PDB file of C-alpha atoms in Angstrom:
ATOM      1  CA  MET A 280      82.674  35.799  35.135  1.00 46.00           C
ATOM      2  CA  ARG A 281      82.478  36.645  31.275  1.00 50.00           C
ATOM      3  CA  SER A 282      79.660  38.941  31.856  1.00 48.00           C
ATOM      4  CA  VAL A 283      81.779  40.314  34.664  1.00 45.00           C
ATOM      5  CA  SER A 284      85.034  40.929  32.929  1.00 45.00           C
ATOM      6  CA  PHE A 285      82.699  42.648  29.851  1.00 44.00           C
ATOM      7  CA  LEU A 286      80.824  44.877  32.433  1.00 43.00           C
ATOM      8  CA  ILE A 287      84.498  46.212  34.051  1.00 47.00           C
ATOM      9  CA  VAL A 288      85.284  46.854  30.085  1.00 44.00           C
ATOM     10  CA  VAL A 289      82.476  49.133  29.612  1.00 42.00           C
ATOM     11  CA  LEU A 290      82.479  50.910  32.848  1.00 44.00           C
ATOM     12  CA  LEU A 291      86.223  51.895  32.356  1.00 46.00           C
ATOM     13  CA  LEU A 292      85.464  53.006  28.838  1.00 44.00           C
ATOM     14  CA  HIS A 293      82.327  55.153  29.343  1.00 48.00           C
ATOM     15  CA  GLY A 294      81.950  55.083  33.031  1.00 46.00           C
ATOM     16  CA  ASN A 295      80.220  58.437  34.553  1.00 46.00           C
ATOM     17  CA  PRO A 296      83.182  60.463  36.787  1.00 50.00           C
ATOM     18  CA  LEU A 297      82.164  61.894  39.861  1.00 48.00           C
ATOM     19  CA  GLN A 298      81.894  65.245  40.538  1.00 47.00           C
ATOM     20  CA  ALA A 299      85.253  67.291  40.485  1.00 45.00           C
ATOM     21  CA  GLU A 300      84.478  68.896  43.827  1.00 54.00           C
ATOM     22  CA  GLU A 301      84.616  66.331  45.704  1.00 64.00           C
ATOM     23  CA  TYR A 302      88.163  66.994  46.176  1.00 72.00           C
ATOM     24  CA  ARG A 303      89.757  69.946  45.073  1.00 80.00           C
ATOM     25  CA  ASN A 304      92.095  69.545  42.083  1.00 85.00           C
ATOM     26  CA  VAL A 305      91.592  66.179  41.820  1.00 88.00           C
ATOM     27  CA  GLU A 306      90.412  63.524  39.345  1.00 87.00           C
ATOM     28  CA  VAL A 307      87.885  61.159  40.754  1.00 85.00           C
ATOM     29  CA  LYS A 308      86.367  58.273  38.274  1.00 78.00           C
ATOM     30  CA  LYS A 309      84.491  55.578  39.709  1.00 83.00           C
ATOM     31  CA  ILE A 310      85.011  51.765  38.963  1.00 66.00           C
ATOM     32  CA  VAL A 311      82.307  49.782  40.483  1.00 66.00           C
ATOM     33  CA  THR A 312      80.114  49.472  43.456  1.00 83.00           C
ATOM     34  CA  SER A 313      78.968  46.570  44.092  1.00 69.00           C
ATOM     35  CA  THR A 314      77.190  44.665  47.582  1.00 76.00           C
ATOM     36  CA  LYS A 315      77.980  41.094  45.803  1.00 58.00           C
ATOM     37  CA  ALA A 316      81.787  39.051  45.011  1.00 45.00           C
ATOM     38  CA  SER A 317      82.657  38.515  41.118  1.00 44.00           C
ATOM     39  CA  ASN A 318      80.838  35.317  41.479  1.00 44.00           C
ATOM     40  CA  GLY A 319      77.805  36.744  42.780  1.00 56.00           C
ATOM     41  CA  GLN A 320      78.344  35.817  46.778  1.00 41.00           C
ATOM     42  CA  ARG A 321      77.079  38.571  49.312  1.00 57.00           C
ATOM     43  CA  LEU A 322      80.377  40.182  51.090  1.00 46.00           C
ATOM     44  CA  SER A 323      80.396  39.357  54.063  1.00 49.00           C
ATOM     45  CA  TYR A 324      82.976  41.687  56.562  1.00 61.00           C
ATOM     46  CA  LEU A 325      83.099  44.197  58.902  1.00 70.00           C
ATOM     47  CA  ARG A 326      80.264  42.473  60.727  1.00 80.00           C
ATOM     48  CA  SER A 327      77.834  44.203  58.692  1.00 85.00           C
ATOM     49  CA  LYS A 328      74.566  42.757  57.141  1.00 88.00           C
ATOM     50  CA  HIS A 329      74.892  45.800  54.208  1.00 92.00           C
ATOM     51  CA  PRO A 330      78.848  45.346  52.776  1.00 91.00           C
ATOM     52  CA  GLU A 331      79.529  47.762  50.082  1.00 93.00           C
ATOM     53  CA  VAL A 332      83.075  47.332  48.066  1.00 94.00           C
ATOM     54  CA  THR A 333      84.016  50.689  46.412  1.00 96.00           C
ATOM     55  CA  VAL A 334      86.410  50.939  43.825  1.00 97.00           C
ATOM     56  CA  LEU A 335      87.473  54.064  42.552  1.00 97.00           C
ATOM     57  CA  VAL A 336      90.542  55.469  40.233  1.00 98.00           C
ATOM     58  CA  VAL A 337      92.173  58.740  41.633  1.00 97.00           C
ATOM     59  CA  THR A 338      94.339  61.326  39.700  1.00 98.00           C
ATOM     60  CA  VAL A 339      96.269  63.645  42.180  1.00 98.00           C
ATOM     61  CA  PRO A 340      97.798  66.525  39.844  1.00 97.00           C
ATOM     62  CA  PRO A 341     101.459  67.833  40.755  1.00 97.00           C
ATOM     63  CA  GLY A 342     101.112  69.883  44.089  1.00 96.00           C
ATOM     64  CA  GLY A 343      97.599  68.849  44.520  1.00 96.00           C
ATOM     65  CA  SER A 344      96.268  67.168  48.018  1.00 96.00           C
ATOM     66  CA  THR A 345      93.674  65.099  49.033  1.00 95.00           C
ATOM     67  CA  GLY A 346      93.222  67.188  52.815  1.00 95.00           C
ATOM     68  CA  TRP A 347      93.037  65.776  55.942  1.00 95.00           C
ATOM     69  CA  HIS A 348      90.973  62.940  56.185  1.00 94.00           C
ATOM     70  CA  LYS A 349      90.443  59.954  57.034  1.00 92.00           C
ATOM     71  CA  HIS A 350      88.361  56.541  56.339  1.00 89.00           C
ATOM     72  CA  PRO A 351      85.851  54.794  58.768  1.00 89.00           C
ATOM     73  CA  VAL A 352      86.157  51.461  56.732  1.00 89.00           C
ATOM     74  CA  PRO A 353      89.529  49.223  55.195  1.00 85.00           C
ATOM     75  CA  VAL A 354      90.952  50.864  52.422  1.00 86.00           C
ATOM     76  CA  TYR A 355      93.871  49.716  49.948  1.00 86.00           C
ATOM     77  CA  ALA A 356      95.234  50.861  46.820  1.00 90.00           C
ATOM     78  CA  TYR A 357      97.563  50.629  44.117  1.00 89.00           C
ATOM     79  CA  MET A 358      99.721  53.282  42.566  1.00 93.00           C
ATOM     80  CA  LEU A 359      99.489  53.713  38.478  1.00 97.00           C
ATOM     81  CA  ASP A 360     101.420  56.365  37.787  1.00 98.00           C
ATOM     82  CA  GLY A 361     103.572  59.451  39.692  1.00 98.00           C
ATOM     83  CA  GLU A 362     104.408  59.724  43.376  1.00 97.00           C
ATOM     84  CA  LEU A 363     102.183  60.071  46.317  1.00 96.00           C
ATOM     85  CA  SER A 364     103.363  61.341  49.931  1.00 95.00           C
ATOM     86  CA  VAL A 365     100.966  60.517  53.233  1.00 92.00           C
ATOM     87  CA  GLU A 366     101.571  62.439  55.871  1.00 92.00           C
ATOM     88  CA  MET A 367     100.307  61.573  59.253  1.00 88.00           C
ATOM     89  CA  LYS A 368      99.135  64.528  62.339  1.00 91.00           C
ATOM     90  CA  ASN A 369     102.205  63.201  63.920  1.00 88.00           C
ATOM     91  CA  GLY A 370     104.190  64.338  61.360  1.00 90.00           C
ATOM     92  CA  SER A 371     105.572  61.085  59.911  1.00 86.00           C
ATOM     93  CA  LYS A 372     105.287  60.664  56.254  1.00 91.00           C
ATOM     94  CA  TYR A 373     105.338  57.699  53.518  1.00 90.00           C
ATOM     95  CA  LYS A 374     106.019  58.376  49.860  1.00 93.00           C
ATOM     96  CA  PHE A 375     104.726  55.529  47.732  1.00 91.00           C
ATOM     97  CA  LYS A 376     105.490  55.364  43.826  1.00 94.00           C
ATOM     98  CA  LYS A 377     104.062  53.525  40.548  1.00 94.00           C
ATOM     99  CA  GLY A 378     104.122  49.784  40.940  1.00 90.00           C
ATOM    100  CA  ASP A 379     103.591  50.370  44.612  1.00 88.00           C
ATOM    101  CA  ALA A 380     100.665  49.037  47.240  1.00 85.00           C
ATOM    102  CA  ILE A 381      98.899  51.324  49.571  1.00 86.00           C
ATOM    103  CA  LEU A 382      97.320  49.794  52.828  1.00 84.00           C
ATOM    104  CA  GLU A 383      95.375  52.995  54.126  1.00 86.00           C
ATOM    105  CA  VAL A 384      95.208  54.145  57.853  1.00 85.00           C
ATOM    106  CA  VAL A 385      91.666  53.230  59.439  1.00 83.00           C
ATOM    107  CA  ASN A 386      90.243  56.845  61.756  1.00 85.00           C
ATOM    108  CA  THR A 387      93.397  58.378  61.168  1.00 88.00           C
ATOM    109  CA  PHE A 388      93.620  61.301  59.725  1.00 92.00           C
ATOM    110  CA  HIS A 389      96.057  62.026  57.373  1.00 92.00           C
ATOM    111  CA  ASN A 390      96.879  63.677  53.630  1.00 95.00           C
ATOM    112  CA  GLY A 391      98.072  62.678  50.490  1.00 95.00           C
ATOM    113  CA  TYR A 392      99.509  64.823  48.043  1.00 97.00           C
ATOM    114  CA  ASN A 393     101.561  64.759  45.036  1.00 97.00           C
ATOM    115  CA  SER A 394     105.094  65.308  45.292  1.00 93.00           C
ATOM    116  CA  GLY A 395     106.384  64.606  42.171  1.00 95.00           C
ATOM    117  CA  ARG A 396     105.929  66.296  38.812  1.00 96.00           C
ATOM    118  CA  VAL A 397     103.723  64.167  36.954  1.00 98.00           C
ATOM    119  CA  PRO A 398     100.093  63.345  37.736  1.00 98.00           C
ATOM    120  CA  ALA A 399      99.834  60.716  40.817  1.00 98.00           C
ATOM    121  CA  SER A 400      97.150  58.065  39.849  1.00 98.00           C
ATOM    122  CA  LEU A 401      96.143  55.293  41.679  1.00 97.00           C
ATOM    123  CA  VAL A 402      92.914  52.381  42.103  1.00 96.00           C
ATOM    124  CA  VAL A 403      91.839  52.382  45.481  1.00 96.00           C
ATOM    125  CA  PHE A 404      89.584  49.686  46.814  1.00 95.00           C
ATOM    126  CA  TYR A 405      87.079  50.893  49.578  1.00 95.00           C
ATOM    127  CA  THR A 406      86.159  47.726  51.669  1.00 92.00           C
ATOM    128  CA  GLY A 407      83.026  49.580  53.751  1.00 93.00           C
ATOM    129  CA  ALA A 408      79.525  49.201  54.398  1.00 93.00           C
ATOM    130  CA  VAL A 409      75.653  50.602  53.142  1.00 94.00           C
ATOM    131  CA  GLY A 410      75.614  53.771  54.877  1.00 93.00           C
ATOM    132  CA  ILE A 411      79.405  53.963  56.227  1.00 93.00           C
ATOM    133  CA  PRO A 412      80.907  57.138  54.397  1.00 94.00           C
ATOM    134  CA  ASN A 413      84.464  56.120  52.969  1.00 94.00           C
ATOM    135  CA  VAL A 414      86.130  59.227  53.612  1.00 96.00           C
ATOM    136  CA  VAL A 415      85.257  61.723  56.232  1.00 95.00           C
ATOM    137  CA  LYS A 416      87.089  65.251  55.816  1.00 94.00           C
ATOM    138  CA  GLU A 417      88.634  66.747  58.950  1.00 93.00           C
ATOM    139  CA  HIS A 418      86.699  69.836  58.536  1.00 85.00           C
ATOM    140  CA  ALA A 419      83.610  69.967  57.524  1.00 65.00           C
ATOM    141  CA  ALA A 420      83.661  73.143  55.767  1.00 58.00           C
ATOM    142  CA  GLU A 421      85.817  71.477  53.832  1.00 55.00           C
ATOM    143  CA  THR A 422      84.813  70.185  50.093  1.00 52.00           C
ATOM    144  CA  PRO A 423      82.430  66.692  50.427  1.00 47.00           C
ATOM    145  CA  ALA A 424      84.399  63.213  51.000  1.00 48.00           C
ATOM    146  CA  LEU A 425      84.033  60.713  48.082  1.00 47.00           C
ATOM    147  CA  PRO A 426      81.572  58.167  48.042  1.00 47.00           C
TER     148      PRO A 426
END
């Protein structure tokens, strides 16, 4: 466990940021991708023989947006700072602020946008599987989806 904590600190301090063009006006920093739990146990969920967890820190600038997208895998997030509004295709809207947990919808198109005056930062946990995208953009012409 001690080595896992050290690895997390190293990744936080020296992690490689993802390419900025993955989302317009959004900075994305990968924290960790793993096929195993912290104790080394192989992940098993989604009835997949190759489960994979991806954890990102996502920062959306004031007025910025993720664009319409959906997640084919379960996604959970925690707001580190700012506020984020999420709009569904049916018109319903949800607002999240610093300290809120977000349990994201699966296979439902939605758009997240920063409705505040400061950057909105959140840690996002994708509980997917090897070979399955975590994010699917609504229109193929849009920028590529996150890993």
